[in-house]
Amino acid sequence: MKNSLKTRREFLRTSALGAALAWTIPQFLDRTFYALHAAAVDRLTQVTTGKDAPILVVLQMAGGNDGLNTVIPFEDDAYYRARPTLAIDRKAGLKLGDNVALAPVLEPLERLFGEGHLAIVQGVGYPNPNRSHFRSTEIWETASDANQTLVEGWLGRYFDNCCGGEDVTVGVAIGNGLPQSFAAKEPIGVAFNGGQQGPRGRKRLEEESESQIAPELAETDVTSSEGGTISSFEGASPEGDSLAFIQRTALNAAVSAERIRAISQSRPSGEGYPQGRLGSHLSLIARLIDGGMPTRVYYASQGGYDTHNNQSGTHQRLLSEMGEAVAAFLNDLKLRGHLDRVVLMTFSEFGRRVVENGSGGTDHGAAAPLFLAGGGVQGGLYGVSPSLTNLDRGDLIHGIDFRSVYATILAQWLRVEPVGVLGKTFPQLPLVTSS
Amino acid sequence: MRFKQLPAAGWTRETAAHLLRRAGFGGSPQETYAFHALGLEGAINHLLTPPPAGLECPVNPLPQGHDLAKRMAEMSDIDQAGRRAAMAERRVEERKELVKVQDWWLQEMYRSGDRVLEKVTLFWHGHFATSFQKVNRAAFMAAQNVTLREQALGSFPELVKAVSRDPAMIIWLDLRGSSSPVPNENFARELLELFTLGEGNYKEEDIKEIARAFTGYRIGPQGRFWQAPRHTDHGVKRVFGRSGRLTGDDVIDIATAQPQCARFLCAKIWRYFVGNQLEDPLLGDLAEYWRRERLEMRPLLERLFSLEAFYHPSVIANQIKSPIQWIVQTCRSFELGSVPTLPAARAMRELGQVLFLPPNVKGWVGDKSWITTATLTARNNLVLQLLGLEPSRRQELAARFVSQNGFEPVTATLDIEKICGRISELDTDTELQTLAERAFGPGHYPHEIEVMRREMEEAGRSAATMQRLVKTLVTSPRFQLC
């Protein structure tokens, strides 16, 4: 199997097209191809093949993760007063020192913390926090101020500024949609929904159960599906000519589909992943990394964190799945020899309110912790656990701007100048090992 | 207030086809021709007339004798593992029922695709986006669908009130657990942010007050709405400057009376039907017109479909078909007779729009977000199955479908002779033009026709070649546009 990097130019030149997409190529060949060619020649095409370059995996926890029950200030009486039914038992938390404990179901993450591969950044948020799922997610994905509306994503700006533009697979999102983080001037990034692309993919599909109307419907474990109002978010939709957009995407698809499918099918899956979408998505990412994809950024998402009602069972289940999946992912990477190249970062659009509501849940809040995991991570606790008494309208006040975390990753891990991507300078944290 | 109407000369085959695609789900060339013959006013009238009695919903929206309370009591005797198994079994049953409801709605969209009712119902489904993922009861999803359809073309405030009492919505946004004195804010927030005003047009204080007005909303085991007086906050609330012992309905009246509500909805409805961002002054004019019409949908749509701006060249054929549009319009354009169940079900999933399963409470973003490398590849791979041009293991899969879901899937196949006509009799260019127009609507398609001409010359005239031509058209980028 050939492992050569296929650029759009090379692809069109060789034109060994077996996919149904072959029919679309001749129709726009004269317009798009020459335009592409000219544009590509103008731009820098210094794309590292990615085999040795550092990789970022972004894991979105969609819906607003309840940070207080994730990284617990177990010594603070105010915590127990605010949450008579929801507070995690004082003795049950996994103590990390510094008066905080991890939720009991996050045992796999506790192990990673012990190994020095997990950084916990506390009190992350931004000024003038917005409590709308969609607006706040947009703020995190575009790295804007709360009163600014940007269309392009922070990773899209990274791709535009720093990655040359020839390689459409520089960003890969697992799922059907591209996150707004990837939104860039030209469509870039590939959405891969896990094994169903390309002509041969079709045959495999038919072999699966035909009655699987939607993956969500196949899940039969519904100990609780509270929090399910937010399963996932979709990317933004830029204005402009629709036909050109489709043509460009068709070309991107043709270039990348064959390669991704081949890699994902050729490598055996790692072990220890929990059942369910998140586990299989992270497993797929590990395989793509191992298969030598030139991708710099992968994106996966886990939904269901919007726990307004009867939070306890759902939240524990989600955290447990997340912890297990992330730990299995790191272990898989280690076995394949890639642990040192990968940093995984979680994010959620906001945390949740300190005081529980009358329905056994919590409403939208503000600051919350996030995790970084991987071989390149300088493990430990960062920031401080926000005060439970000095609040902003009932919500935790952030101590660290999320763009500081982005700046750190851009500068110290992806090794690019953060100002070009974020528009401003943000203080960095010593989150990345120096090697 | 003056609106620029479409002039008489502007009503052409092209603009008529555009209206049929946007307001409905498109149609065959003959249907488009007949639609054009009605004239603009006649066509709009036709769109707004309800179709003859619809297909009956296969799932009883509010089942009788379905005693959830009794079942829960039975379950309290068994242990946790047993309970989980029972719930998993229940969910499998509900899923089967949901498949029936999804299929039913798709068939209805096909059947009345020359009317606006289903297209508007689909809009409301995305607007009040409620997902089976959390609701878990197919009957409740069906009931919500019925409610949306009943009120789709009527008063918007009345629609919102009906939705606030809808069992699926009450479960979805946690109204059933919301009680005085500590209500949860989920519904209150989304009512303002997503259903009526849009983000940034209210204060957090409003949300807190509004949450109080929606306390005590409950549903019985069969989904019937009732209000629990013990859990209801009867006190005085202050919302947008109005004070009083406000009920949920009062709040909806106040919220929808805000000028911003008309603006927010008009912009969204415009985007759905026209495909771009509506700005002032037209936005302001349309919103004011709608307020004068007491936020009734029918007059708004009549106005919208008669505006010159609706038929602007930059609008025609510039909107990316949503997955549902793609499914139903393809079937109608190629006169399949119905929507084939299995390919449609797979298409919903892979193209990213599954009925009754929106990704979140904001519904589907739509427009360009429908197209990614994954979904575009899926469209091109699945369209041939949708048209029945790749039967492969159809019978085996159909049998499996029946055993898993308990009903026969609808099947359909493209009648290539009917579509491509008597191949030997027509001159090449005409038939290619006709075929292209069936796929894309009236217009000029020199590029696609050139490609097809080359294929005809290479492969000669045969049924297989005709299939290839159809394939070329339905996998082209242009086919994704509506």
PDB file of N, CA and C in Angstrom, chain A residues 21 23-24 27 30 130 132 134 176 190-191 197 202 205-206 209-213 216-217 219-220 222 225 229 231-232 234 237-240 242 250 308-309 353 357-359 363-364, chain B residues 88 91 99 102 132-133 136 172 174 177 182 184-186 193 199 271 318 346 349-350 359-360 362 365 367-368 372-374 376 380 390 392-393 397 404-405 447 455 471-472 475-476:
ATOM      1  N   LEU A  21     -17.226   9.855  -6.863  1.00  0.00           N
ATOM      2  CA  LEU A  21     -16.824  11.244  -7.037  1.00  0.00           C
ATOM      3  C   LEU A  21     -16.138  11.476  -8.368  1.00  0.00           C
ATOM      4  N   TRP A  23     -17.260  11.152 -11.125  1.00  0.00           N
ATOM      5  CA  TRP A  23     -18.164  11.826 -12.048  1.00  0.00           C
ATOM      6  C   TRP A  23     -18.161  13.326 -11.856  1.00  0.00           C
ATOM      7  N   THR A  24     -17.796  13.756 -10.656  1.00  0.00           N
ATOM      8  CA  THR A  24     -17.880  15.193 -10.440  1.00  0.00           C
ATOM      9  C   THR A  24     -16.633  15.920 -10.916  1.00  0.00           C
ATOM     10  N   GLN A  27     -16.435  17.832 -14.369  1.00  0.00           N
ATOM     11  CA  GLN A  27     -17.319  18.972 -14.544  1.00  0.00           C
ATOM     12  C   GLN A  27     -16.734  20.275 -14.073  1.00  0.00           C
ATOM     13  N   ASP A  30     -11.860  22.359 -15.182  1.00  0.00           N
ATOM     14  CA  ASP A  30     -11.201  23.520 -15.756  1.00  0.00           C
ATOM     15  C   ASP A  30     -11.253  24.733 -14.844  1.00  0.00           C
ATOM     16  N   ASN A 130     -20.580  34.019  29.016  1.00  0.00           N
ATOM     17  CA  ASN A 130     -21.880  33.887  28.373  1.00  0.00           C
ATOM     18  C   ASN A 130     -22.445  32.516  28.716  1.00  0.00           C
ATOM     19  N   SER A 132     -25.033  30.968  27.234  1.00  0.00           N
ATOM     20  CA  SER A 132     -25.735  30.272  26.160  1.00  0.00           C
ATOM     21  C   SER A 132     -24.794  29.204  25.596  1.00  0.00           C
ATOM     22  N   PHE A 134     -24.577  27.929  22.753  1.00  0.00           N
ATOM     23  CA  PHE A 134     -24.118  28.138  21.384  1.00  0.00           C
ATOM     24  C   PHE A 134     -23.152  29.304  21.313  1.00  0.00           C
ATOM     25  N   ASN A 176     -19.652  13.616  11.712  1.00  0.00           N
ATOM     26  CA  ASN A 176     -20.113  14.052  10.395  1.00  0.00           C
ATOM     27  C   ASN A 176     -19.800  15.499  10.086  1.00  0.00           C
ATOM     28  N   VAL A 190     -10.965  17.635   7.257  1.00  0.00           N
ATOM     29  CA  VAL A 190     -11.759  16.518   6.773  1.00  0.00           C
ATOM     30  C   VAL A 190     -12.611  15.999   7.915  1.00  0.00           C
ATOM     31  N   ALA A 191     -13.860  15.744   7.630  1.00  0.00           N
ATOM     32  CA  ALA A 191     -14.723  15.094   8.610  1.00  0.00           C
ATOM     33  C   ALA A 191     -14.784  13.630   8.232  1.00  0.00           C
ATOM     34  N   GLN A 197     -16.475   5.713   4.443  1.00  0.00           N
ATOM     35  CA  GLN A 197     -16.162   6.529   3.272  1.00  0.00           C
ATOM     36  C   GLN A 197     -15.653   5.674   2.128  1.00  0.00           C
ATOM     37  N   ARG A 202     -18.872   1.467   1.080  1.00  0.00           N
ATOM     38  CA  ARG A 202     -20.280   1.221   0.837  1.00  0.00           C
ATOM     39  C   ARG A 202     -20.646  -0.218   1.123  1.00  0.00           C
ATOM     40  N   LEU A 205     -20.847  -1.080   4.712  1.00  0.00           N
ATOM     41  CA  LEU A 205     -22.056  -0.524   5.303  1.00  0.00           C
ATOM     42  C   LEU A 205     -23.217  -1.487   5.193  1.00  0.00           C
ATOM     43  N   GLU A 206     -23.366  -2.059   4.008  1.00  0.00           N
ATOM     44  CA  GLU A 206     -24.516  -2.931   3.801  1.00  0.00           C
ATOM     45  C   GLU A 206     -24.436  -4.141   4.684  1.00  0.00           C
ATOM     46  N   SER A 209     -25.912  -3.786  10.316  1.00  0.00           N
ATOM     47  CA  SER A 209     -27.360  -3.869  10.479  1.00  0.00           C
ATOM     48  C   SER A 209     -28.059  -2.720   9.771  1.00  0.00           C
ATOM     49  N   GLU A 210     -28.950  -3.010   8.891  1.00  0.00           N
ATOM     50  CA  GLU A 210     -29.642  -1.983   8.133  1.00  0.00           C
ATOM     51  C   GLU A 210     -30.603  -1.188   8.996  1.00  0.00           C
ATOM     52  N   SER A 211     -31.032  -1.776  10.097  1.00  0.00           N
ATOM     53  CA  SER A 211     -32.022  -1.074  10.892  1.00  0.00           C
ATOM     54  C   SER A 211     -31.386  -0.099  11.858  1.00  0.00           C
ATOM     55  N   GLN A 212     -30.059   0.067  11.727  1.00  0.00           N
ATOM     56  CA  GLN A 212     -29.412   1.016  12.619  1.00  0.00           C
ATOM     57  C   GLN A 212     -29.683   2.414  12.091  1.00  0.00           C
ATOM     58  N   ILE A 213     -30.803   2.931  12.476  1.00  0.00           N
ATOM     59  CA  ILE A 213     -31.254   4.182  11.916  1.00  0.00           C
ATOM     60  C   ILE A 213     -30.375   5.322  12.364  1.00  0.00           C
ATOM     61  N   GLU A 216     -27.177   6.749  17.860  1.00  0.00           N
ATOM     62  CA  GLU A 216     -27.675   7.002  19.205  1.00  0.00           C
ATOM     63  C   GLU A 216     -28.747   5.990  19.553  1.00  0.00           C
ATOM     64  N   LEU A 217     -29.562   5.633  18.570  1.00  0.00           N
ATOM     65  CA  LEU A 217     -30.654   4.722  18.860  1.00  0.00           C
ATOM     66  C   LEU A 217     -30.159   3.333  19.209  1.00  0.00           C
ATOM     67  N   GLU A 219     -27.758   2.635  21.149  1.00  0.00           N
ATOM     68  CA  GLU A 219     -27.360   2.536  22.553  1.00  0.00           C
ATOM     69  C   GLU A 219     -28.560   2.173  23.389  1.00  0.00           C
ATOM     70  N   THR A 220     -28.453   1.088  24.131  1.00  0.00           N
ATOM     71  CA  THR A 220     -29.612   0.680  24.916  1.00  0.00           C
ATOM     72  C   THR A 220     -29.420   0.935  26.397  1.00  0.00           C
ATOM     73  N   VAL A 222     -29.657   3.125  29.121  1.00  0.00           N
ATOM     74  CA  VAL A 222     -30.150   4.463  29.437  1.00  0.00           C
ATOM     75  C   VAL A 222     -30.374   4.578  30.919  1.00  0.00           C
ATOM     76  N   SER A 225     -30.633   9.431  30.625  1.00  0.00           N
ATOM     77  CA  SER A 225     -30.225  10.211  29.467  1.00  0.00           C
ATOM     78  C   SER A 225     -30.500  11.680  29.705  1.00  0.00           C
ATOM     79  N   THR A 229     -29.708  17.043  26.040  1.00  0.00           N
ATOM     80  CA  THR A 229     -30.124  18.082  25.099  1.00  0.00           C
ATOM     81  C   THR A 229     -28.973  18.530  24.232  1.00  0.00           C
ATOM     82  N   SER A 231     -26.066  16.913  22.378  1.00  0.00           N
ATOM     83  CA  SER A 231     -25.290  15.749  21.967  1.00  0.00           C
ATOM     84  C   SER A 231     -24.038  16.184  21.230  1.00  0.00           C
ATOM     85  N   SER A 232     -24.193  17.196  20.419  1.00  0.00           N
ATOM     86  CA  SER A 232     -23.030  17.653  19.658  1.00  0.00           C
ATOM     87  C   SER A 232     -23.345  19.031  19.103  1.00  0.00           C
ATOM     88  N   GLU A 234     -22.534  21.729  15.721  1.00  0.00           N
ATOM     89  CA  GLU A 234     -22.117  21.697  14.329  1.00  0.00           C
ATOM     90  C   GLU A 234     -21.320  22.947  14.012  1.00  0.00           C
ATOM     91  N   SER A 237     -21.532  28.223   9.230  1.00  0.00           N
ATOM     92  CA  SER A 237     -21.816  28.164   7.807  1.00  0.00           C
ATOM     93  C   SER A 237     -21.484  29.509   7.185  1.00  0.00           C
ATOM     94  N   PRO A 238     -20.332  29.623   6.555  1.00  0.00           N
ATOM     95  CA  PRO A 238     -19.931  30.924   6.015  1.00  0.00           C
ATOM     96  C   PRO A 238     -20.762  31.319   4.796  1.00  0.00           C
ATOM     97  N   GLU A 239     -20.866  32.626   4.574  1.00  0.00           N
ATOM     98  CA  GLU A 239     -21.582  33.129   3.389  1.00  0.00           C
ATOM     99  C   GLU A 239     -20.726  32.901   2.149  1.00  0.00           C
ATOM    100  N   GLY A 240     -21.301  33.074   1.011  1.00  0.00           N
ATOM    101  CA  GLY A 240     -20.500  32.932  -0.199  1.00  0.00           C
ATOM    102  C   GLY A 240     -21.109  31.954  -1.168  1.00  0.00           C
ATOM    103  N   SER A 242     -22.289  28.945  -3.048  1.00  0.00           N
ATOM    104  CA  SER A 242     -22.485  27.569  -2.598  1.00  0.00           C
ATOM    105  C   SER A 242     -21.858  26.569  -3.553  1.00  0.00           C
ATOM    106  N   ALA A 250     -15.751  18.612  -2.600  1.00  0.00           N
ATOM    107  CA  ALA A 250     -15.699  17.355  -3.359  1.00  0.00           C
ATOM    108  C   ALA A 250     -14.258  16.979  -3.645  1.00  0.00           C
ATOM    109  N   HIS A 308     -29.269  19.583  33.662  1.00  0.00           N
ATOM    110  CA  HIS A 308     -30.133  20.450  34.467  1.00  0.00           C
ATOM    111  C   HIS A 308     -30.941  19.666  35.479  1.00  0.00           C
ATOM    112  N   ASN A 309     -31.088  18.373  35.215  1.00  0.00           N
ATOM    113  CA  ASN A 309     -32.081  17.592  35.924  1.00  0.00           C
ATOM    114  C   ASN A 309     -31.467  16.257  36.327  1.00  0.00           C
ATOM    115  N   ARG A 353     -23.445  26.016  37.670  1.00  0.00           N
ATOM    116  CA  ARG A 353     -23.655  26.863  38.833  1.00  0.00           C
ATOM    117  C   ARG A 353     -23.274  26.140  40.120  1.00  0.00           C
ATOM    118  N   ASN A 357     -29.946  23.046  41.656  1.00  0.00           N
ATOM    119  CA  ASN A 357     -31.312  23.542  41.503  1.00  0.00           C
ATOM    120  C   ASN A 357     -32.282  22.547  42.144  1.00  0.00           C
ATOM    121  N   GLY A 358     -33.559  22.808  42.039  1.00  0.00           N
ATOM    122  CA  GLY A 358     -34.553  21.971  42.707  1.00  0.00           C
ATOM    123  C   GLY A 358     -34.829  20.645  42.008  1.00  0.00           C
ATOM    124  N   SER A 359     -34.205  20.424  40.882  1.00  0.00           N
ATOM    125  CA  SER A 359     -34.463  19.190  40.132  1.00  0.00           C
ATOM    126  C   SER A 359     -33.299  18.211  40.236  1.00  0.00           C
ATOM    127  N   ASP A 363     -27.579  24.406  36.797  1.00  0.00           N
ATOM    128  CA  ASP A 363     -27.794  25.213  35.598  1.00  0.00           C
ATOM    129  C   ASP A 363     -26.464  25.733  35.058  1.00  0.00           C
ATOM    130  N   HIS A 364     -26.548  26.470  33.954  1.00  0.00           N
ATOM    131  CA  HIS A 364     -25.318  26.903  33.275  1.00  0.00           C
ATOM    132  C   HIS A 364     -24.496  27.809  34.176  1.00  0.00           C
TER     133      HIS A 364
ATOM    134  N   ALA B  88     -33.767  -1.145  28.947  1.00  0.00           N
ATOM    135  CA  ALA B  88     -33.111  -1.316  27.653  1.00  0.00           C
ATOM    136  C   ALA B  88     -34.080  -1.951  26.658  1.00  0.00           C
ATOM    137  N   ARG B  91     -36.505   0.563  25.514  1.00  0.00           N
ATOM    138  CA  ARG B  91     -35.932   1.494  24.566  1.00  0.00           C
ATOM    139  C   ARG B  91     -35.888   0.893  23.158  1.00  0.00           C
ATOM    140  N   VAL B  99     -38.876   4.549  14.277  1.00  0.00           N
ATOM    141  CA  VAL B  99     -38.584   4.293  12.868  1.00  0.00           C
ATOM    142  C   VAL B  99     -39.863   4.412  12.040  1.00  0.00           C
ATOM    143  N   GLN B 102     -40.737   8.127  11.718  1.00  0.00           N
ATOM    144  CA  GLN B 102     -39.846   8.790  10.758  1.00  0.00           C
ATOM    145  C   GLN B 102     -40.276   8.482   9.334  1.00  0.00           C
ATOM    146  N   PHE B 132     -35.481  12.665  20.443  1.00  0.00           N
ATOM    147  CA  PHE B 132     -35.879  11.364  20.989  1.00  0.00           C
ATOM    148  C   PHE B 132     -34.795  10.811  21.908  1.00  0.00           C
ATOM    149  N   GLN B 133     -33.584  11.260  21.677  1.00  0.00           N
ATOM    150  CA  GLN B 133     -32.433  10.812  22.469  1.00  0.00           C
ATOM    151  C   GLN B 133     -32.712  10.921  23.972  1.00  0.00           C
ATOM    152  N   ASN B 136     -37.200   9.642  24.620  1.00  0.00           N
ATOM    153  CA  ASN B 136     -37.323   8.178  24.686  1.00  0.00           C
ATOM    154  C   ASN B 136     -38.705   7.609  24.446  1.00  0.00           C
ATOM    155  N   TRP B 172     -37.978  17.154  27.487  1.00  0.00           N
ATOM    156  CA  TRP B 172     -36.746  17.615  26.844  1.00  0.00           C
ATOM    157  C   TRP B 172     -36.071  18.748  27.607  1.00  0.00           C
ATOM    158  N   ASP B 174     -36.707  19.759  30.679  1.00  0.00           N
ATOM    159  CA  ASP B 174     -36.747  19.576  32.134  1.00  0.00           C
ATOM    160  C   ASP B 174     -37.829  20.356  32.851  1.00  0.00           C
ATOM    161  N   GLY B 177     -39.555  18.489  36.017  1.00  0.00           N
ATOM    162  CA  GLY B 177     -38.980  18.458  37.353  1.00  0.00           C
ATOM    163  C   GLY B 177     -38.920  19.842  37.977  1.00  0.00           C
ATOM    164  N   VAL B 182     -37.276  26.495  43.815  1.00  0.00           N
ATOM    165  CA  VAL B 182     -36.005  26.517  43.070  1.00  0.00           C
ATOM    166  C   VAL B 182     -36.196  25.886  41.696  1.00  0.00           C
ATOM    167  N   ASN B 184     -35.725  25.003  37.654  1.00  0.00           N
ATOM    168  CA  ASN B 184     -34.540  24.954  36.796  1.00  0.00           C
ATOM    169  C   ASN B 184     -34.808  25.816  35.572  1.00  0.00           C
ATOM    170  N   GLU B 185     -33.750  26.321  35.009  1.00  0.00           N
ATOM    171  CA  GLU B 185     -33.880  27.403  34.035  1.00  0.00           C
ATOM    172  C   GLU B 185     -33.839  26.958  32.590  1.00  0.00           C
ATOM    173  N   ASN B 186     -33.757  25.677  32.370  1.00  0.00           N
ATOM    174  CA  ASN B 186     -33.511  25.197  31.020  1.00  0.00           C
ATOM    175  C   ASN B 186     -34.544  25.718  30.014  1.00  0.00           C
ATOM    176  N   GLU B 193     -33.846  32.441  24.307  1.00  0.00           N
ATOM    177  CA  GLU B 193     -32.680  32.448  23.437  1.00  0.00           C
ATOM    178  C   GLU B 193     -32.967  31.843  22.073  1.00  0.00           C
ATOM    179  N   GLU B 199     -30.299  35.275  21.252  1.00  0.00           N
ATOM    180  CA  GLU B 199     -29.326  35.530  22.295  1.00  0.00           C
ATOM    181  C   GLU B 199     -29.004  37.000  22.424  1.00  0.00           C
ATOM    182  N   ARG B 271     -34.141  32.900   6.318  1.00  0.00           N
ATOM    183  CA  ARG B 271     -32.956  32.085   6.076  1.00  0.00           C
ATOM    184  C   ARG B 271     -33.328  30.666   5.643  1.00  0.00           C
ATOM    185  N   ASN B 318     -29.047  28.513  -5.157  1.00  0.00           N
ATOM    186  CA  ASN B 318     -27.867  28.828  -4.365  1.00  0.00           C
ATOM    187  C   ASN B 318     -27.982  28.345  -2.919  1.00  0.00           C
ATOM    188  N   ARG B 346     -30.819   5.410   6.008  1.00  0.00           N
ATOM    189  CA  ARG B 346     -29.366   5.509   6.035  1.00  0.00           C
ATOM    190  C   ARG B 346     -28.910   6.906   5.651  1.00  0.00           C
ATOM    191  N   ARG B 349     -29.079   9.428   8.468  1.00  0.00           N
ATOM    192  CA  ARG B 349     -27.990   9.246   9.419  1.00  0.00           C
ATOM    193  C   ARG B 349     -26.678   9.777   8.858  1.00  0.00           C
ATOM    194  N   GLU B 350     -26.348   9.391   7.626  1.00  0.00           N
ATOM    195  CA  GLU B 350     -25.023   9.738   7.108  1.00  0.00           C
ATOM    196  C   GLU B 350     -24.908  11.151   6.594  1.00  0.00           C
ATOM    197  N   PRO B 359     -29.179  17.369  16.718  1.00  0.00           N
ATOM    198  CA  PRO B 359     -27.974  17.231  17.531  1.00  0.00           C
ATOM    199  C   PRO B 359     -28.058  17.987  18.857  1.00  0.00           C
ATOM    200  N   ASN B 360     -28.819  19.065  18.891  1.00  0.00           N
ATOM    201  CA  ASN B 360     -28.985  19.807  20.135  1.00  0.00           C
ATOM    202  C   ASN B 360     -30.218  20.679  20.008  1.00  0.00           C
ATOM    203  N   LYS B 362     -30.738  23.642  19.496  1.00  0.00           N
ATOM    204  CA  LYS B 362     -30.785  24.702  18.506  1.00  0.00           C
ATOM    205  C   LYS B 362     -31.194  24.175  17.132  1.00  0.00           C
ATOM    206  N   VAL B 365     -27.802  23.555  12.098  1.00  0.00           N
ATOM    207  CA  VAL B 365     -27.224  24.804  11.619  1.00  0.00           C
ATOM    208  C   VAL B 365     -27.558  25.010  10.146  1.00  0.00           C
ATOM    209  N   ASP B 367     -27.341  25.172   5.888  1.00  0.00           N
ATOM    210  CA  ASP B 367     -26.546  25.854   4.855  1.00  0.00           C
ATOM    211  C   ASP B 367     -25.273  25.058   4.571  1.00  0.00           C
ATOM    212  N   LYS B 368     -24.130  25.723   4.583  1.00  0.00           N
ATOM    213  CA  LYS B 368     -22.907  25.040   4.174  1.00  0.00           C
ATOM    214  C   LYS B 368     -22.474  23.960   5.156  1.00  0.00           C
ATOM    215  N   THR B 372     -19.694  18.409   4.198  1.00  0.00           N
ATOM    216  CA  THR B 372     -18.313  18.179   4.600  1.00  0.00           C
ATOM    217  C   THR B 372     -17.817  17.051   3.700  1.00  0.00           C
ATOM    218  N   THR B 373     -16.542  16.744   3.808  1.00  0.00           N
ATOM    219  CA  THR B 373     -16.033  15.649   2.993  1.00  0.00           C
ATOM    220  C   THR B 373     -16.827  14.373   3.277  1.00  0.00           C
ATOM    221  N   ALA B 374     -17.148  14.157   4.551  1.00  0.00           N
ATOM    222  CA  ALA B 374     -17.882  12.935   4.891  1.00  0.00           C
ATOM    223  C   ALA B 374     -19.290  12.934   4.311  1.00  0.00           C
ATOM    224  N   LEU B 376     -20.616  14.771   1.880  1.00  0.00           N
ATOM    225  CA  LEU B 376     -20.692  14.849   0.426  1.00  0.00           C
ATOM    226  C   LEU B 376     -20.424  13.478  -0.189  1.00  0.00           C
ATOM    227  N   ASN B 380     -23.113  11.189  -2.490  1.00  0.00           N
ATOM    228  CA  ASN B 380     -22.827  10.581  -3.787  1.00  0.00           C
ATOM    229  C   ASN B 380     -22.914   9.065  -3.748  1.00  0.00           C
ATOM    230  N   GLU B 390     -29.017   0.632  -7.374  1.00  0.00           N
ATOM    231  CA  GLU B 390     -28.022  -0.321  -6.867  1.00  0.00           C
ATOM    232  C   GLU B 390     -28.714  -1.260  -5.903  1.00  0.00           C
ATOM    233  N   SER B 392     -28.440  -4.419  -5.137  1.00  0.00           N
ATOM    234  CA  SER B 392     -27.549  -5.337  -4.391  1.00  0.00           C
ATOM    235  C   SER B 392     -28.338  -6.295  -3.502  1.00  0.00           C
ATOM    236  N   ARG B 393     -28.142  -6.218  -2.194  1.00  0.00           N
ATOM    237  CA  ARG B 393     -28.763  -7.224  -1.334  1.00  0.00           C
ATOM    238  C   ARG B 393     -30.071  -6.730  -0.760  1.00  0.00           C
ATOM    239  N   LEU B 397     -31.807  -7.416   2.975  1.00  0.00           N
ATOM    240  CA  LEU B 397     -31.827  -6.330   3.940  1.00  0.00           C
ATOM    241  C   LEU B 397     -33.253  -5.975   4.321  1.00  0.00           C
ATOM    242  N   GLN B 404     -36.580  -6.732  12.402  1.00  0.00           N
ATOM    243  CA  GLN B 404     -36.101  -5.878  13.480  1.00  0.00           C
ATOM    244  C   GLN B 404     -37.059  -4.756  13.830  1.00  0.00           C
ATOM    245  N   ASN B 405     -37.861  -4.330  12.870  1.00  0.00           N
ATOM    246  CA  ASN B 405     -38.700  -3.166  13.122  1.00  0.00           C
ATOM    247  C   ASN B 405     -40.184  -3.441  13.040  1.00  0.00           C
ATOM    248  N   HIS B 447     -21.935  22.687 -19.210  1.00  0.00           N
ATOM    249  CA  HIS B 447     -20.868  21.816 -18.751  1.00  0.00           C
ATOM    250  C   HIS B 447     -21.345  20.377 -18.544  1.00  0.00           C
ATOM    251  N   GLU B 455     -20.404  10.939 -22.926  1.00  0.00           N
ATOM    252  CA  GLU B 455     -20.729   9.583 -22.464  1.00  0.00           C
ATOM    253  C   GLU B 455     -21.658   8.881 -23.450  1.00  0.00           C
ATOM    254  N   LYS B 471     -26.676   9.015 -13.211  1.00  0.00           N
ATOM    255  CA  LYS B 471     -25.655   8.983 -12.166  1.00  0.00           C
ATOM    256  C   LYS B 471     -24.771  10.226 -12.245  1.00  0.00           C
ATOM    257  N   THR B 472     -24.391  10.601 -13.446  1.00  0.00           N
ATOM    258  CA  THR B 472     -23.562  11.797 -13.605  1.00  0.00           C
ATOM    259  C   THR B 472     -24.252  13.016 -13.016  1.00  0.00           C
ATOM    260  N   THR B 475     -24.708  12.963  -9.015  1.00  0.00           N
ATOM    261  CA  THR B 475     -23.506  13.036  -8.185  1.00  0.00           C
ATOM    262  C   THR B 475     -22.703  14.303  -8.471  1.00  0.00           C
ATOM    263  N   SER B 476     -23.278  15.204  -9.239  1.00  0.00           N
ATOM    264  CA  SER B 476     -22.557  16.441  -9.534  1.00  0.00           C
ATOM    265  C   SER B 476     -22.755  17.443  -8.392  1.00  0.00           C
TER     266      SER B 476
END
